[in-house]
GROMACS .gro file of C-alpha atoms in nm:
model
  123
    1UNK     CA    1  -4.719  15.948   5.715
    2UNK     CA    2  -4.880  16.290   5.737
    3UNK     CA    3  -4.704  16.368   6.064
    4UNK     CA    4  -4.356  16.292   5.926
    5UNK     CA    5  -4.150  16.585   5.803
    6UNK     CA    6  -3.893  16.568   5.527
    7UNK     CA    7  -3.613  16.535   5.780
    8UNK     CA    8  -3.771  16.229   5.942
    9UNK     CA    9  -3.776  16.040   5.610
   10UNK     CA   10  -3.419  15.930   5.663
   11UNK     CA   11  -3.534  15.719   5.957
   12UNK     CA   12  -3.793  15.527   5.754
   13UNK     CA   13  -3.719  15.182   5.617
   14UNK     CA   14  -3.719  15.109   5.245
   15UNK     CA   15  -4.048  14.925   5.275
   16UNK     CA   16  -4.211  15.221   5.450
   17UNK     CA   17  -4.082  15.462   5.186
   18UNK     CA   18  -4.213  15.245   4.904
   19UNK     CA   19  -4.552  15.215   5.073
   20UNK     CA   20  -4.571  15.592   5.112
   21UNK     CA   21  -4.479  15.643   4.746
   22UNK     CA   22  -4.749  15.400   4.633
   23UNK     CA   23  -5.006  15.603   4.827
   24UNK     CA   24  -4.935  15.923   4.637
   25UNK     CA   25  -5.254  16.097   4.744
   26UNK     CA   26  -5.116  16.167   5.092
   27UNK     CA   27  -4.772  16.281   4.968
   28UNK     CA   28  -4.695  16.615   4.805
   29UNK     CA   29  -4.450  16.639   4.513
   30UNK     CA   30  -4.149  16.767   4.708
   31UNK     CA   31  -4.184  16.491   4.968
   32UNK     CA   32  -4.215  16.230   4.692
   33UNK     CA   33  -3.898  16.358   4.525
   34UNK     CA   34  -3.715  16.352   4.858
   35UNK     CA   35  -3.829  15.993   4.918
   36UNK     CA   36  -3.713  15.888   4.573
   37UNK     CA   37  -3.373  16.049   4.633
   38UNK     CA   38  -3.338  15.864   4.964
   39UNK     CA   39  -3.431  15.535   4.797
   40UNK     CA   40  -3.184  15.593   4.513
   41UNK     CA   41  -2.907  15.676   4.759
   42UNK     CA   42  -2.975  15.360   4.959
   43UNK     CA   43  -2.986  15.147   4.643
   44UNK     CA   44  -2.663  15.301   4.518
   45UNK     CA   45  -2.482  15.231   4.844
   46UNK     CA   46  -2.610  14.872   4.852
   47UNK     CA   47  -2.496  14.819   4.491
   48UNK     CA   48  -2.150  14.952   4.579
   49UNK     CA   49  -2.132  14.717   4.877
   50UNK     CA   50  -2.233  14.421   4.662
   51UNK     CA   51  -1.977  14.511   4.396
   52UNK     CA   52  -1.703  14.536   4.658
   53UNK     CA   53  -1.801  14.198   4.805
   54UNK     CA   54  -1.812  14.047   4.458
   55UNK     CA   55  -1.460  14.171   4.383
   56UNK     CA   56  -1.335  14.027   4.713
   57UNK     CA   57  -1.494  13.691   4.634
   58UNK     CA   58  -1.347  13.688   4.284
   59UNK     CA   59  -1.001  13.760   4.423
   60UNK     CA   60  -1.043  13.477   4.672
   61UNK     CA   61  -1.151  13.239   4.397
   62UNK     CA   62  -0.859  13.334   4.175
   63UNK     CA   63  -0.621  13.247   4.458
   64UNK     CA   64  -0.794  12.915   4.515
   65UNK     CA   65  -0.791  12.825   4.144
   66UNK     CA   66  -0.414  12.826   4.150
   67UNK     CA   67  -0.415  12.524   4.377
   68UNK     CA   68  -0.350  12.698   4.706
   69UNK     CA   69  -0.538  12.554   4.996
   70UNK     CA   70  -0.526  12.595   5.368
   71UNK     CA   71  -0.429  12.908   5.551
   72UNK     CA   72  -0.348  13.235   5.390
   73UNK     CA   73   0.023  13.296   5.372
   74UNK     CA   74   0.139  13.542   5.636
   75UNK     CA   75   0.370  13.823   5.529
   76UNK     CA   76   0.692  13.874   5.721
   77UNK     CA   77   0.906  14.185   5.709
   78UNK     CA   78   1.274  14.227   5.782
   79UNK     CA   79   1.295  14.595   5.862
   80UNK     CA   80   1.070  14.741   5.596
   81UNK     CA   81   1.143  14.475   5.337
   82UNK     CA   82   0.892  14.201   5.265
   83UNK     CA   83   1.045  13.855   5.283
   84UNK     CA   84   0.925  13.675   4.972
   85UNK     CA   85   1.050  13.332   4.863
   86UNK     CA   86   1.343  13.461   4.657
   87UNK     CA   87   1.462  13.695   4.930
   88UNK     CA   88   1.429  13.418   5.189
   89UNK     CA   89   1.645  13.185   4.981
   90UNK     CA   90   1.898  13.466   4.929
   91UNK     CA   91   1.925  13.545   5.302
   92UNK     CA   92   1.969  13.184   5.406
   93UNK     CA   93   2.188  13.060   5.121
   94UNK     CA   94   2.428  13.356   5.141
   95UNK     CA   95   2.467  13.298   5.514
   96UNK     CA   96   2.324  13.627   5.638
   97UNK     CA   97   2.080  13.445   5.868
   98UNK     CA   98   2.002  13.093   5.975
   99UNK     CA   99   1.637  12.993   5.955
  100UNK     CA  100   1.609  12.994   6.333
  101UNK     CA  101   1.761  13.343   6.361
  102UNK     CA  102   1.535  13.472   6.088
  103UNK     CA  103   1.223  13.325   6.250
  104UNK     CA  104   1.315  13.491   6.579
  105UNK     CA  105   1.398  13.821   6.407
  106UNK     CA  106   1.067  13.855   6.222
  107UNK     CA  107   0.846  13.688   6.483
  108UNK     CA  108   0.749  13.389   6.273
  109UNK     CA  109   0.601  13.082   6.432
  110UNK     CA  110   0.789  12.757   6.468
  111UNK     CA  111   0.898  12.622   6.129
  112UNK     CA  112   0.697  12.874   5.925
  113UNK     CA  113   0.996  13.014   5.740
  114UNK     CA  114   1.167  12.674   5.739
  115UNK     CA  115   0.874  12.515   5.557
  116UNK     CA  116   0.845  12.811   5.321
  117UNK     CA  117   1.217  12.788   5.246
  118UNK     CA  118   1.191  12.413   5.180
  119UNK     CA  119   0.897  12.457   4.939
  120UNK     CA  120   1.069  12.744   4.759
  121UNK     CA  121   1.385  12.538   4.711
  122UNK     CA  122   1.177  12.258   4.557
  123UNK     CA  123   1.042  12.496   4.295
   0.00000   0.00000   0.00000
C-alpha cells in the first residue's frame, strides 16, 4: 500500500480499500480521507443502482398483479399517434382502415391488431 499514490486508489477494489483503512498505521490522514470518499462514492452509486432496479421490479409486479400474463404488449404508431384500444376500435369501426390494412401500415405481425381489436370489443 505504501507504493500506491492517491491517484491509484481508484483502481483498488472495495476489499483492498477497507483492508488499507483497517491498517491505519501505514496510511496518512489525507490518504485515509480520500479512501473514505472513494468508498462512499462507490456505495452511493451501488445504492442508486439498487433503487433503480427495485423500482423497475415494482413496476413489473404492478403490471402482473392486474392479471396480465405473457408477452409485453407492443406499441404501434400510425404516423406519430399511438394506437391504443379505443383508437383502434375507432379506426376500424368508422371504416378508415380494415384490420389487414392497419396491420400492414404499422408493421404489426399477423393477427396482432386483430386479436387486440377483438379483446377490446369484448370489454
